[in-house]
Every structure is written in structure tokens, then in C-alpha cells.
């Protein structure tokens, strides 16, 4: 076993948040080690898959504001690496016109002057063919929204990190973290020491935080990522300018349904339920709940007449949920040189560049670029436990 490699910072977890944090630290000339328990690339966490939605449409202002800069940082990475990571498709937001959620999305887009289009029942099918808008539902389009090429993005940011002199060690599971003025991190293959540590371990966050005496109110859920076959190939294709979509609620469920145009699998459209059954991240295949698929089948039969209402492919992904579905970005209450990002609740990928920037600022003691009060752990006062 190798021992006592010295770094300025160790980042644990090489998903999108950890990889961008490591990249930002390397940009700031910090000698940085990025640790990953699995062999890269892998499909066992929350950052895999070919596509994710990128959007400014949110119920909360603070996310819309953060996304302004996130778009810029994604574009900067594209330029630096000479790789295409984003495709503009627009995002169709649908929901009951008189519901609070739909109104918040619509008002927030208008208030923040995000390029948008408001559709009505008369012109809806002209702009969005092969979709049935439910009676009483409104529809708006976030025009700048689109698709991020997720696997490609992860590979790109990790490559840029290594170009800056950063070190990635995959297939190294962290077995212990000893806090102190210098933090000691033990893995299955060695022992490393650093002035500071960032924990971005997704579904495994609480297992790592336990070594530091902290537990957060996080719940890991398994999402069925479903692909639905077009009856006529090309009907919902990205090349036909079909948009991503978000259904805020429906007669079948009060939870979000989201979808992306057919792209990664030709002739198949990705449509998922934004919630899943609780699972153990190391035994996620034991969780076989398919109640979400039943709900999706009913919605697809009603709203998407051009799709076969039976999933052709079902993959899986894990979300790490917080009680309020807002992120956790904070410094450890007892160890100021340990910072963590967790609980991205199924909507964090598009924020990767900005999360990386914020976690980098926290670990370097700089003033954060954004107000972090929505993301601090003090909001969970009653639910944050000491693990000691």
C-alpha cells in the first residue's frame, strides 16, 4: 500500500459535481487528487447516461440566477476542449393553468426575462405536434433550454482536470477519513494526506460523512429511466426540433414527469417519473418497484399518441434526495477544511460547473459567488445527526 501522498485538496467522488470541483481547484493551482470508488466510466451512480436536460425554467429564482452563469461555464468548457456538450431544443413546461407550480415556472421565466414563448390551446398543436395538452393545462417554452451530453461532459471535464496536472485515481474506495489540520484519507489502495477534503459522493455521501461524525437527512431512491418507442420513427426526434418537456402535475400524479426528444437511442424517447422507491446504493437492483412505470404508461397513452405506451428499454439511475429537494453545499460544522456537496435530488447535473465553482470557493475560504443559505445544513437543524 502506498502511503502519505500530500495534496492541497482531495475530492472524493468523480461524478459531475466532484469532477467540476476538482477542475476548478486545479485551475486555481491547487494540487488536487480526485478519488473514485469504481472504474471510470461507470453507470452505478447519478452522473451516467448520454443526456440530461439543461434549463433556466425553475420555480425558484435562485436556481434561475445560478443557471445564467452555468450556461456560460458550459460554453467555456466546450471552447476549451473543442467538444460539443449542449444542444438547444427548448423546454416545454405544461401543467394545470391555475396550479401554484405551473404559475411559479411561468412567472419566474417572465420576471427573469428568459427567452420564452407562451402557447395557448389554439396554437399548441401547430408548434408541438403529436402531444395532447390536457384540458385546463397551460404551456410555456423555455427557449434556451436543451440537452447536455452527459457522458461526454464528464469525460471532457475529467480530461481538462488532468491537463491541468490533476490526478484521478479510480477503483479506489475510501475506507476512512481522519479529520484534522491535515486530513488523512485511506482507500482500498493507499493512504493520502491533504490540507482539505471535498466530499461529493452522491448516494454514498452519508457513509463517508459518518467518518467525520456527521449524518444528513438524505434519502437514496432508484429511478427507472424509461425509453418509449415511436410508432413512426422521427415523430419526437431532436432533428425534427422536438423539445424536452416537463409536466408539473397531471391527473395521474402530483409529481413531475420529464422527457427528452429521441436522440441517444434512435426511435426511442426518454420519459421518466421524477421520483422512485428508496434503495441501498450498493444493492439497488433489489429494488424492483415499477409503480412509476404504470403511471407513465397512462400519461403516455393520454398525452403522447405517437408513442407505444410500453417501455422498450428500462435503465436505472439514483437520486439522492433532501427533504426540500434543494442541494446541500456547506462546510463541515466541526472541521472547516472539509466541505461537501450532496442531495442534488435529481436536478443537479446542469449545475455542475457552478457547483464546482462554489465548492472550490468554500474550500479556499473565498466569499461564495451566490447566497448559499438555501443550501446550508442549518435548515435541517432537527434532522442533522452526529454520527459519533
mmCIF file of C-alpha atoms in Angstrom:
data_model
loop_
_atom_site.group_PDB
_atom_site.id
_atom_site.type_symbol
_atom_site.label_atom_id
_atom_site.label_comp_id
_atom_site.label_asym_id
_atom_site.label_seq_id
_atom_site.Cartn_x
_atom_site.Cartn_y
_atom_site.Cartn_z
ATOM 1 C CA UNK A 1 0.000 0.000 0.000
ATOM 2 C CA UNK A 2 1.345 3.398 -0.919
ATOM 3 C CA UNK A 3 1.181 5.945 1.868
ATOM 4 C CA UNK A 4 1.170 9.651 2.628
ATOM 5 C CA UNK A 5 0.782 11.318 -0.713
ATOM 6 C CA UNK A 6 0.475 15.031 0.052
ATOM 7 C CA UNK A 7 -2.109 17.192 -1.726
ATOM 8 C CA UNK A 8 -3.656 20.600 -1.274
ATOM 9 C CA UNK A 9 -7.082 19.032 -1.704
ATOM 10 C CA UNK A 10 -8.654 15.608 -2.135
ATOM 11 C CA UNK A 11 -12.068 15.397 -3.837
ATOM 12 C CA UNK A 12 -13.949 12.167 -3.100
ATOM 13 C CA UNK A 13 -16.386 11.104 -5.825
ATOM 14 C CA UNK A 14 -15.794 11.679 -9.562
ATOM 15 C CA UNK A 15 -19.359 12.299 -10.685
ATOM 16 C CA UNK A 16 -20.256 15.601 -12.310
ATOM 17 C CA UNK A 17 -20.035 17.675 -9.097
ATOM 18 C CA UNK A 18 -16.737 16.217 -7.903
ATOM 19 C CA UNK A 19 -15.155 16.380 -11.342
ATOM 20 C CA UNK A 20 -16.045 20.056 -11.791
ATOM 21 C CA UNK A 21 -14.846 20.848 -8.240
ATOM 22 C CA UNK A 22 -11.509 19.162 -8.934
ATOM 23 C CA UNK A 23 -11.208 21.013 -12.253
ATOM 24 C CA UNK A 24 -11.901 24.386 -10.577
ATOM 25 C CA UNK A 25 -9.325 23.640 -7.840
ATOM 26 C CA UNK A 26 -6.708 22.708 -10.452
ATOM 27 C CA UNK A 27 -7.495 25.965 -12.284
ATOM 28 C CA UNK A 28 -6.656 27.732 -9.008
ATOM 29 C CA UNK A 29 -3.258 25.955 -8.959
ATOM 30 C CA UNK A 30 -4.257 23.609 -6.130
ATOM 31 C CA UNK A 31 -2.533 20.211 -6.186
ATOM 32 C CA UNK A 32 -5.661 18.064 -6.347
ATOM 33 C CA UNK A 33 -6.465 14.345 -6.176
ATOM 34 C CA UNK A 34 -9.846 13.098 -7.447
ATOM 35 C CA UNK A 35 -10.824 9.706 -5.986
ATOM 36 C CA UNK A 36 -13.488 7.386 -7.430
ATOM 37 C CA UNK A 37 -14.536 4.047 -5.948
ATOM 38 C CA UNK A 38 -15.471 2.464 -9.304
ATOM 39 C CA UNK A 39 -13.519 2.070 -12.553
ATOM 40 C CA UNK A 40 -14.298 5.052 -14.810
ATOM 41 C CA UNK A 41 -16.563 5.418 -16.705
ATOM 42 C CA UNK A 42 -19.343 3.619 -14.809
ATOM 43 C CA UNK A 43 -23.141 3.504 -14.563
ATOM 44 C CA UNK A 44 -23.537 2.969 -10.818
ATOM 45 C CA UNK A 45 -24.183 6.493 -9.571
ATOM 46 C CA UNK A 46 -26.116 9.584 -10.706
ATOM 47 C CA UNK A 47 -23.935 11.136 -13.443
ATOM 48 C CA UNK A 48 -24.015 8.474 -16.178
ATOM 49 C CA UNK A 49 -26.149 8.269 -19.310
ATOM 50 C CA UNK A 50 -25.962 10.143 -22.570
ATOM 51 C CA UNK A 51 -28.262 13.081 -21.901
ATOM 52 C CA UNK A 52 -29.590 15.485 -19.272
ATOM 53 C CA UNK A 53 -31.907 18.495 -19.558
ATOM 54 C CA UNK A 54 -30.415 21.978 -19.171
ATOM 55 C CA UNK A 55 -32.909 24.743 -18.382
ATOM 56 C CA UNK A 56 -33.485 28.079 -16.670
ATOM 57 C CA UNK A 57 -37.153 27.230 -16.012
ATOM 58 C CA UNK A 58 -37.465 26.805 -12.238
ATOM 59 C CA UNK A 59 -39.950 27.595 -9.506
ATOM 60 C CA UNK A 60 -37.212 29.353 -7.505
ATOM 61 C CA UNK A 61 -35.358 32.489 -8.554
ATOM 62 C CA UNK A 62 -32.044 31.399 -7.069
ATOM 63 C CA UNK A 63 -31.754 28.408 -9.431
ATOM 64 C CA UNK A 64 -32.595 30.546 -12.485
ATOM 65 C CA UNK A 65 -29.900 33.048 -11.468
ATOM 66 C CA UNK A 66 -27.301 30.297 -10.967
ATOM 67 C CA UNK A 67 -28.158 28.799 -14.343
ATOM 68 C CA UNK A 68 -27.323 32.078 -16.121
ATOM 69 C CA UNK A 69 -23.660 31.580 -15.231
ATOM 70 C CA UNK A 70 -23.814 27.803 -15.532
ATOM 71 C CA UNK A 71 -24.681 28.142 -19.246
ATOM 72 C CA UNK A 72 -21.649 30.422 -19.675
ATOM 73 C CA UNK A 73 -19.359 27.946 -17.913
ATOM 74 C CA UNK A 74 -20.621 25.021 -20.031
ATOM 75 C CA UNK A 75 -19.915 27.090 -23.168
ATOM 76 C CA UNK A 76 -16.440 27.941 -21.829
ATOM 77 C CA UNK A 77 -15.682 24.221 -21.318
ATOM 78 C CA UNK A 78 -16.896 23.486 -24.877
ATOM 79 C CA UNK A 79 -14.499 26.140 -26.220
ATOM 80 C CA UNK A 80 -11.529 24.987 -24.096
ATOM 81 C CA UNK A 81 -11.922 21.327 -25.043
ATOM 82 C CA UNK A 82 -13.250 21.799 -28.589
ATOM 83 C CA UNK A 83 -16.172 19.463 -27.827
ATOM 84 C CA UNK A 84 -19.929 19.947 -28.303
ATOM 85 C CA UNK A 85 -21.718 19.355 -24.975
ATOM 86 C CA UNK A 86 -25.050 21.187 -25.416
ATOM 87 C CA UNK A 87 -27.831 21.136 -27.991
ATOM 88 C CA UNK A 88 -30.606 23.718 -27.830
ATOM 89 C CA UNK A 89 -34.072 22.140 -28.086
ATOM 90 C CA UNK A 90 -36.239 24.334 -25.869
ATOM 91 C CA UNK A 91 -38.163 23.009 -22.866
ATOM 92 C CA UNK A 92 -41.942 22.737 -22.988
ATOM 93 C CA UNK A 93 -43.423 23.248 -19.488
ATOM 94 C CA UNK A 94 -47.012 22.048 -19.134
ATOM 95 C CA UNK A 95 -49.291 21.983 -16.097
ATOM 96 C CA UNK A 96 -52.696 22.999 -14.757
ATOM 97 C CA UNK A 97 -53.020 26.717 -15.596
ATOM 98 C CA UNK A 98 -54.340 27.559 -12.126
ATOM 99 C CA UNK A 99 -51.802 25.457 -10.151
ATOM 100 C CA UNK A 100 -49.151 27.104 -7.977
ATOM 101 C CA UNK A 101 -46.282 25.113 -9.500
ATOM 102 C CA UNK A 102 -47.084 25.952 -13.139
ATOM 103 C CA UNK A 103 -47.632 29.623 -12.296
ATOM 104 C CA UNK A 104 -44.265 29.797 -10.498
ATOM 105 C CA UNK A 105 -42.462 28.396 -13.559
ATOM 106 C CA UNK A 106 -44.230 30.797 -15.901
ATOM 107 C CA UNK A 107 -43.847 33.884 -13.677
ATOM 108 C CA UNK A 108 -40.193 33.155 -12.933
ATOM 109 C CA UNK A 109 -39.345 32.913 -16.643
ATOM 110 C CA UNK A 110 -41.129 36.222 -17.298
ATOM 111 C CA UNK A 111 -39.661 38.013 -14.285
ATOM 112 C CA UNK A 112 -36.099 36.966 -15.162
ATOM 113 C CA UNK A 113 -36.564 37.867 -18.840
ATOM 114 C CA UNK A 114 -35.677 34.365 -20.004
ATOM 115 C CA UNK A 115 -36.478 33.997 -23.735
ATOM 116 C CA UNK A 116 -39.824 32.208 -23.747
ATOM 117 C CA UNK A 117 -42.995 31.516 -25.695
ATOM 118 C CA UNK A 118 -46.468 31.193 -24.199
ATOM 119 C CA UNK A 119 -48.652 28.712 -26.067
ATOM 120 C CA UNK A 120 -52.428 28.542 -25.990
ATOM 121 C CA UNK A 121 -54.912 25.852 -26.960
ATOM 122 C CA UNK A 122 -55.326 27.371 -30.452
ATOM 123 C CA UNK A 123 -51.667 27.354 -31.457
ATOM 124 C CA UNK A 124 -50.321 24.493 -29.295
ATOM 125 C CA UNK A 125 -50.575 21.637 -31.826
ATOM 126 C CA UNK A 126 -49.157 23.845 -34.576
ATOM 127 C CA UNK A 127 -45.965 24.326 -32.503
ATOM 128 C CA UNK A 128 -45.928 20.984 -30.659
ATOM 129 C CA UNK A 129 -47.408 18.261 -32.898
ATOM 130 C CA UNK A 130 -48.253 14.788 -31.561
ATOM 131 C CA UNK A 131 -48.805 15.941 -27.968
ATOM 132 C CA UNK A 132 -52.243 16.263 -26.358
ATOM 133 C CA UNK A 133 -52.442 19.229 -23.976
ATOM 134 C CA UNK A 134 -54.816 18.332 -21.130
ATOM 135 C CA UNK A 135 -57.960 20.428 -20.664
ATOM 136 C CA UNK A 136 -57.156 23.260 -18.255
ATOM 137 C CA UNK A 137 -53.391 22.968 -18.789
ATOM 138 C CA UNK A 138 -51.171 25.873 -19.804
ATOM 139 C CA UNK A 139 -47.915 25.615 -21.766
ATOM 140 C CA UNK A 140 -44.785 27.756 -21.954
ATOM 141 C CA UNK A 141 -41.457 27.135 -23.680
ATOM 142 C CA UNK A 142 -38.064 27.981 -22.129
ATOM 143 C CA UNK A 143 -36.398 28.659 -25.488
ATOM 144 C CA UNK A 144 -32.737 28.435 -24.395
ATOM 145 C CA UNK A 145 -33.210 25.034 -22.719
ATOM 146 C CA UNK A 146 -31.867 21.884 -24.292
ATOM 147 C CA UNK A 147 -29.880 18.706 -23.877
ATOM 148 C CA UNK A 148 -26.465 18.208 -22.258
ATOM 149 C CA UNK A 149 -24.425 15.243 -23.482
ATOM 150 C CA UNK A 150 -23.758 13.875 -20.002
ATOM 151 C CA UNK A 151 -21.219 11.062 -20.521
ATOM 152 C CA UNK A 152 -19.262 13.267 -22.924
ATOM 153 C CA UNK A 153 -19.369 16.178 -20.461
ATOM 154 C CA UNK A 154 -17.981 14.046 -17.623
ATOM 155 C CA UNK A 155 -15.166 12.670 -19.765
ATOM 156 C CA UNK A 156 -14.356 16.199 -21.000
ATOM 157 C CA UNK A 157 -14.115 17.872 -17.591
ATOM 158 C CA UNK A 158 -12.033 14.991 -16.215
ATOM 159 C CA UNK A 159 -9.714 15.304 -19.222
ATOM 160 C CA UNK A 160 -9.331 19.067 -18.677
ATOM 161 C CA UNK A 161 -8.594 18.443 -14.976
ATOM 162 C CA UNK A 162 -5.798 16.018 -15.905
ATOM 163 C CA UNK A 163 -4.397 18.501 -18.477
ATOM 164 C CA UNK A 164 -4.056 20.984 -15.600
ATOM 165 C CA UNK A 165 -1.960 18.444 -13.671
ATOM 166 C CA UNK A 166 -4.782 16.923 -11.632
ATOM 167 C CA UNK A 167 -4.601 13.268 -10.588
ATOM 168 C CA UNK A 168 -7.541 10.851 -10.924
ATOM 169 C CA UNK A 169 -7.400 7.545 -9.032
ATOM 170 C CA UNK A 170 -10.366 5.334 -9.885
ATOM 171 C CA UNK A 171 -11.176 1.871 -8.491
ATOM 172 C CA UNK A 172 -10.179 3.219 -5.053
ATOM 173 C CA UNK A 173 -12.901 3.038 -2.440
ATOM 174 C CA UNK A 174 -12.450 5.359 0.544
ATOM 175 C CA UNK A 175 -12.376 3.303 3.742
ATOM 176 C CA UNK A 176 -11.620 6.034 6.284
ATOM 177 C CA UNK A 177 -11.364 9.813 6.696
ATOM 178 C CA UNK A 178 -9.441 11.161 9.697
ATOM 179 C CA UNK A 179 -10.200 14.878 10.202
ATOM 180 C CA UNK A 180 -7.518 17.229 11.491
ATOM 181 C CA UNK A 181 -5.437 20.212 10.351
ATOM 182 C CA UNK A 182 -4.200 17.750 7.712
ATOM 183 C CA UNK A 183 -6.913 15.288 6.674
ATOM 184 C CA UNK A 184 -5.908 11.639 6.197
ATOM 185 C CA UNK A 185 -7.921 9.682 3.616
ATOM 186 C CA UNK A 186 -7.484 5.897 3.459
ATOM 187 C CA UNK A 187 -8.592 3.939 0.400
ATOM 188 C CA UNK A 188 -8.549 0.325 -0.736
ATOM 189 C CA UNK A 189 -5.181 1.072 -2.373
ATOM 190 C CA UNK A 190 -3.385 3.701 -0.298
ATOM 191 C CA UNK A 191 -3.322 6.489 2.264
ATOM 192 C CA UNK A 192 -3.364 10.151 1.232
ATOM 193 C CA UNK A 193 -2.995 13.382 3.187
ATOM 194 C CA UNK A 194 -4.323 16.797 2.235
ATOM 195 C CA UNK A 195 -4.912 20.242 3.690
ATOM 196 C CA UNK A 196 -8.584 19.955 2.755
ATOM 197 C CA UNK A 197 -11.191 17.464 1.519
ATOM 198 C CA UNK A 198 -14.343 17.857 -0.583
ATOM 199 C CA UNK A 199 -16.936 15.061 -0.356
ATOM 200 C CA UNK A 200 -19.135 14.722 -3.471
ATOM 201 C CA UNK A 201 -20.076 11.074 -3.161
ATOM 202 C CA UNK A 202 -23.711 11.135 -4.328
ATOM 203 C CA UNK A 203 -25.675 8.204 -2.864
ATOM 204 C CA UNK A 204 -22.669 7.285 -0.690
ATOM 205 C CA UNK A 205 -22.386 10.739 0.944
ATOM 206 C CA UNK A 206 -23.649 9.720 4.383
ATOM 207 C CA UNK A 207 -21.367 6.677 4.528
ATOM 208 C CA UNK A 208 -18.353 8.940 4.056
ATOM 209 C CA UNK A 209 -19.669 11.722 6.296
ATOM 210 C CA UNK A 210 -20.079 9.139 9.081
ATOM 211 C CA UNK A 211 -16.251 9.043 9.333
ATOM 212 C CA UNK A 212 -16.369 12.766 10.152
ATOM 213 C CA UNK A 213 -19.156 12.466 12.742
ATOM 214 C CA UNK A 214 -21.997 13.864 10.625
ATOM 215 C CA UNK A 215 -25.193 12.475 9.072
ATOM 216 C CA UNK A 216 -27.522 14.418 6.773
ATOM 217 C CA UNK A 217 -31.230 13.730 6.109
ATOM 218 C CA UNK A 218 -30.585 12.181 2.686
ATOM 219 C CA UNK A 219 -32.723 9.506 1.028
ATOM 220 C CA UNK A 220 -31.426 7.480 -1.923
ATOM 221 C CA UNK A 221 -34.050 6.497 -4.497
ATOM 222 C CA UNK A 222 -33.810 4.401 -7.641
ATOM 223 C CA UNK A 223 -35.303 5.954 -10.766
ATOM 224 C CA UNK A 224 -36.484 3.859 -13.680
ATOM 225 C CA UNK A 225 -35.100 5.609 -16.772
ATOM 226 C CA UNK A 226 -37.616 4.599 -19.459
ATOM 227 C CA UNK A 227 -37.353 4.804 -23.246
ATOM 228 C CA UNK A 228 -40.550 4.641 -25.327
ATOM 229 C CA UNK A 229 -40.756 3.596 -28.976
ATOM 230 C CA UNK A 230 -42.075 5.964 -31.630
ATOM 231 C CA UNK A 231 -44.864 4.420 -33.715
ATOM 232 C CA UNK A 232 -43.486 6.382 -36.674
ATOM 233 C CA UNK A 233 -39.684 6.871 -36.412
ATOM 234 C CA UNK A 234 -38.737 10.561 -36.171
ATOM 235 C CA UNK A 235 -42.046 11.796 -34.682
ATOM 236 C CA UNK A 236 -40.399 13.085 -31.486
ATOM 237 C CA UNK A 237 -36.859 13.359 -32.838
ATOM 238 C CA UNK A 238 -34.386 16.053 -31.777
ATOM 239 C CA UNK A 239 -33.684 16.594 -35.507
ATOM 240 C CA UNK A 240 -37.374 17.455 -36.004
ATOM 241 C CA UNK A 241 -36.872 20.174 -33.358
ATOM 242 C CA UNK A 242 -38.989 18.342 -30.812
ATOM 243 C CA UNK A 243 -38.293 19.899 -27.385
ATOM 244 C CA UNK A 244 -37.537 18.484 -23.956
ATOM 245 C CA UNK A 245 -40.598 18.702 -21.721
ATOM 246 C CA UNK A 246 -41.651 18.967 -18.084
ATOM 247 C CA UNK A 247 -45.178 18.150 -16.911
ATOM 248 C CA UNK A 248 -45.533 19.786 -13.481
ATOM 249 C CA UNK A 249 -48.505 17.636 -12.429
ATOM 250 C CA UNK A 250 -51.302 15.671 -14.073
ATOM 251 C CA UNK A 251 -54.471 13.750 -13.330
ATOM 252 C CA UNK A 252 -52.262 10.681 -12.722
ATOM 253 C CA UNK A 253 -49.767 12.229 -10.286
ATOM 254 C CA UNK A 254 -48.760 15.394 -8.427
ATOM 255 C CA UNK A 255 -45.074 14.712 -9.191
ATOM 256 C CA UNK A 256 -43.108 15.914 -12.207
ATOM 257 C CA UNK A 257 -42.822 13.885 -15.389
ATOM 258 C CA UNK A 258 -39.985 14.852 -17.717
ATOM 259 C CA UNK A 259 -38.838 13.811 -21.158
ATOM 260 C CA UNK A 260 -36.185 14.354 -23.812
ATOM 261 C CA UNK A 261 -36.580 14.031 -27.595
ATOM 262 C CA UNK A 262 -35.447 10.791 -29.257
ATOM 263 C CA UNK A 263 -31.718 11.130 -29.713
ATOM 264 C CA UNK A 264 -29.492 8.665 -27.847
ATOM 265 C CA UNK A 265 -31.447 5.582 -28.915
ATOM 266 C CA UNK A 266 -32.824 6.194 -32.441
ATOM 267 C CA UNK A 267 -36.612 5.938 -32.423
ATOM 268 C CA UNK A 268 -36.872 5.954 -28.614
ATOM 269 C CA UNK A 269 -37.914 8.900 -26.439
ATOM 270 C CA UNK A 270 -36.758 9.144 -22.807
ATOM 271 C CA UNK A 271 -39.678 9.877 -20.440
ATOM 272 C CA UNK A 272 -39.307 9.422 -16.674
ATOM 273 C CA UNK A 273 -41.104 9.920 -13.377
ATOM 274 C CA UNK A 274 -39.184 12.317 -11.123
ATOM 275 C CA UNK A 275 -39.466 10.098 -8.048
ATOM 276 C CA UNK A 276 -38.630 6.496 -7.152
ATOM 277 C CA UNK A 277 -38.510 3.898 -4.416
ATOM 278 C CA UNK A 278 -35.927 4.088 -1.629
ATOM 279 C CA UNK A 279 -32.875 1.889 -2.193
ATOM 280 C CA UNK A 280 -29.440 0.914 -0.894
ATOM 281 C CA UNK A 281 -26.885 2.231 -3.420
ATOM 282 C CA UNK A 282 -24.851 -0.988 -3.208
ATOM 283 C CA UNK A 283 -27.909 -3.202 -3.719
ATOM 284 C CA UNK A 284 -30.090 -1.077 -5.942
ATOM 285 C CA UNK A 285 -31.158 -3.974 -8.171
ATOM 286 C CA UNK A 286 -33.031 -5.486 -5.223
ATOM 287 C CA UNK A 287 -35.446 -2.559 -5.530
ATOM 288 C CA UNK A 288 -37.889 -3.600 -8.260
ATOM 289 C CA UNK A 289 -40.773 -1.132 -7.764
ATOM 290 C CA UNK A 290 -42.442 -0.408 -11.126
ATOM 291 C CA UNK A 291 -45.417 1.664 -9.916
ATOM 292 C CA UNK A 292 -43.879 4.672 -11.657
ATOM 293 C CA UNK A 293 -43.970 2.813 -14.981
ATOM 294 C CA UNK A 294 -47.721 2.191 -14.566
ATOM 295 C CA UNK A 295 -48.250 5.954 -14.084
ATOM 296 C CA UNK A 296 -46.049 6.765 -17.101
ATOM 297 C CA UNK A 297 -47.953 4.305 -19.302
ATOM 298 C CA UNK A 298 -51.246 6.049 -18.524
ATOM 299 C CA UNK A 299 -49.781 9.511 -19.187
ATOM 300 C CA UNK A 300 -48.143 8.423 -22.452
ATOM 301 C CA UNK A 301 -51.341 6.798 -23.721
ATOM 302 C CA UNK A 302 -53.215 10.049 -22.999
ATOM 303 C CA UNK A 303 -50.657 12.720 -23.968
ATOM 304 C CA UNK A 304 -48.230 11.150 -26.479
ATOM 305 C CA UNK A 305 -50.303 9.311 -29.103
ATOM 306 C CA UNK A 306 -47.237 8.741 -31.290
ATOM 307 C CA UNK A 307 -45.511 6.510 -28.694
ATOM 308 C CA UNK A 308 -46.104 2.840 -27.892
ATOM 309 C CA UNK A 309 -47.278 3.005 -24.222
ATOM 310 C CA UNK A 310 -44.952 0.231 -23.075
ATOM 311 C CA UNK A 311 -41.273 0.977 -22.295
ATOM 312 C CA UNK A 312 -38.868 -0.543 -24.832
ATOM 313 C CA UNK A 313 -35.798 -0.037 -22.605
ATOM 314 C CA UNK A 314 -35.622 0.500 -18.821
ATOM 315 C CA UNK A 315 -32.313 1.600 -17.280
ATOM 316 C CA UNK A 316 -31.729 2.939 -13.782
ATOM 317 C CA UNK A 317 -30.218 5.939 -12.053
ATOM 318 C CA UNK A 318 -30.081 7.025 -8.422
ATOM 319 C CA UNK A 319 -31.213 10.317 -6.948
ATOM 320 C CA UNK A 320 -30.051 11.437 -3.509
ATOM 321 C CA UNK A 321 -32.977 13.421 -2.135
ATOM 322 C CA UNK A 322 -33.091 16.082 0.583
ATOM 323 C CA UNK A 323 -36.397 16.751 2.399
ATOM 324 C CA UNK A 324 -36.906 20.027 0.468
ATOM 325 C CA UNK A 325 -35.229 18.810 -2.770
ATOM 326 C CA UNK A 326 -32.676 21.643 -2.596
ATOM 327 C CA UNK A 327 -28.945 20.889 -2.689
ATOM 328 C CA UNK A 328 -26.549 20.678 0.260
ATOM 329 C CA UNK A 329 -23.447 22.862 -0.201
ATOM 330 C CA UNK A 330 -21.672 23.571 3.054
ATOM 331 C CA UNK A 331 -18.642 23.373 5.277
ATOM 332 C CA UNK A 332 -18.443 20.718 7.986
ATOM 333 C CA UNK A 333 -19.666 22.252 11.300
ATOM 334 C CA UNK A 334 -16.676 20.856 13.251
ATOM 335 C CA UNK A 335 -13.937 20.711 10.588
ATOM 336 C CA UNK A 336 -13.624 23.832 8.449
ATOM 337 C CA UNK A 337 -11.257 22.116 5.980
ATOM 338 C CA UNK A 338 -13.930 19.551 4.997
ATOM 339 C CA UNK A 339 -16.609 20.711 2.550
ATOM 340 C CA UNK A 340 -19.414 18.700 0.958
ATOM 341 C CA UNK A 341 -21.890 18.827 -1.898
ATOM 342 C CA UNK A 342 -24.780 16.370 -1.661
ATOM 343 C CA UNK A 343 -28.513 15.817 -2.072
ATOM 344 C CA UNK A 344 -28.772 17.010 -5.674
ATOM 345 C CA UNK A 345 -32.264 15.473 -5.736
ATOM 346 C CA UNK A 346 -32.299 14.524 -9.404
ATOM 347 C CA UNK A 347 -31.793 18.032 -10.810
ATOM 348 C CA UNK A 348 -28.121 18.836 -10.199
ATOM 349 C CA UNK A 349 -26.266 17.785 -13.361
ATOM 350 C CA UNK A 350 -26.795 21.032 -15.291
ATOM 351 C CA UNK A 351 -25.403 22.988 -12.310
ATOM 352 C CA UNK A 352 -22.108 21.026 -12.364
ATOM 353 C CA UNK A 353 -19.838 23.939 -13.376
ATOM 354 C CA UNK A 354 -21.390 26.328 -10.839
ATOM 355 C CA UNK A 355 -21.417 23.723 -8.022
ATOM 356 C CA UNK A 356 -17.746 23.083 -8.738
ATOM 357 C CA UNK A 357 -17.040 26.803 -8.516
ATOM 358 C CA UNK A 358 -18.969 27.191 -5.240
ATOM 359 C CA UNK A 359 -17.382 24.170 -3.522
ATOM 360 C CA UNK A 360 -13.965 25.436 -4.651
ATOM 361 C CA UNK A 361 -14.739 28.862 -3.136
ATOM 362 C CA UNK A 362 -15.884 27.253 0.132
ATOM 363 C CA UNK A 363 -12.761 25.110 0.495
ATOM 364 C CA UNK A 364 -10.436 28.052 -0.312
ATOM 365 C CA UNK A 365 -12.216 30.328 2.188
ATOM 366 C CA UNK A 366 -13.406 32.717 -0.514
ATOM 367 C CA UNK A 367 -16.736 34.550 -0.429
ATOM 368 C CA UNK A 368 -19.215 32.342 -2.335
ATOM 369 C CA UNK A 369 -20.441 33.775 -5.654
ATOM 370 C CA UNK A 370 -24.074 33.101 -4.620
ATOM 371 C CA UNK A 371 -26.109 33.191 -1.438
ATOM 372 C CA UNK A 372 -25.754 29.669 -0.053
ATOM 373 C CA UNK A 373 -28.461 29.976 2.622
ATOM 374 C CA UNK A 374 -30.920 27.729 0.657
ATOM 375 C CA UNK A 375 -28.208 25.041 0.627
ATOM 376 C CA UNK A 376 -26.753 25.222 4.159
ATOM 377 C CA UNK A 377 -27.257 22.322 6.565
ATOM 378 C CA UNK A 378 -28.656 24.574 9.307
ATOM 379 C CA UNK A 379 -32.022 24.352 7.548
ATOM 380 C CA UNK A 380 -32.123 20.719 8.717
ATOM 381 C CA UNK A 381 -31.385 21.586 12.359
ATOM 382 C CA UNK A 382 -33.737 18.884 13.695
ATOM 383 C CA UNK A 383 -32.695 16.294 11.105
ATOM 384 C CA UNK A 384 -28.866 16.527 11.123
ATOM 385 C CA UNK A 385 -27.389 13.937 13.442
ATOM 386 C CA UNK A 386 -23.970 13.433 14.885
ATOM 387 C CA UNK A 387 -22.618 10.061 13.816
ATOM 388 C CA UNK A 388 -20.132 9.858 16.666
#
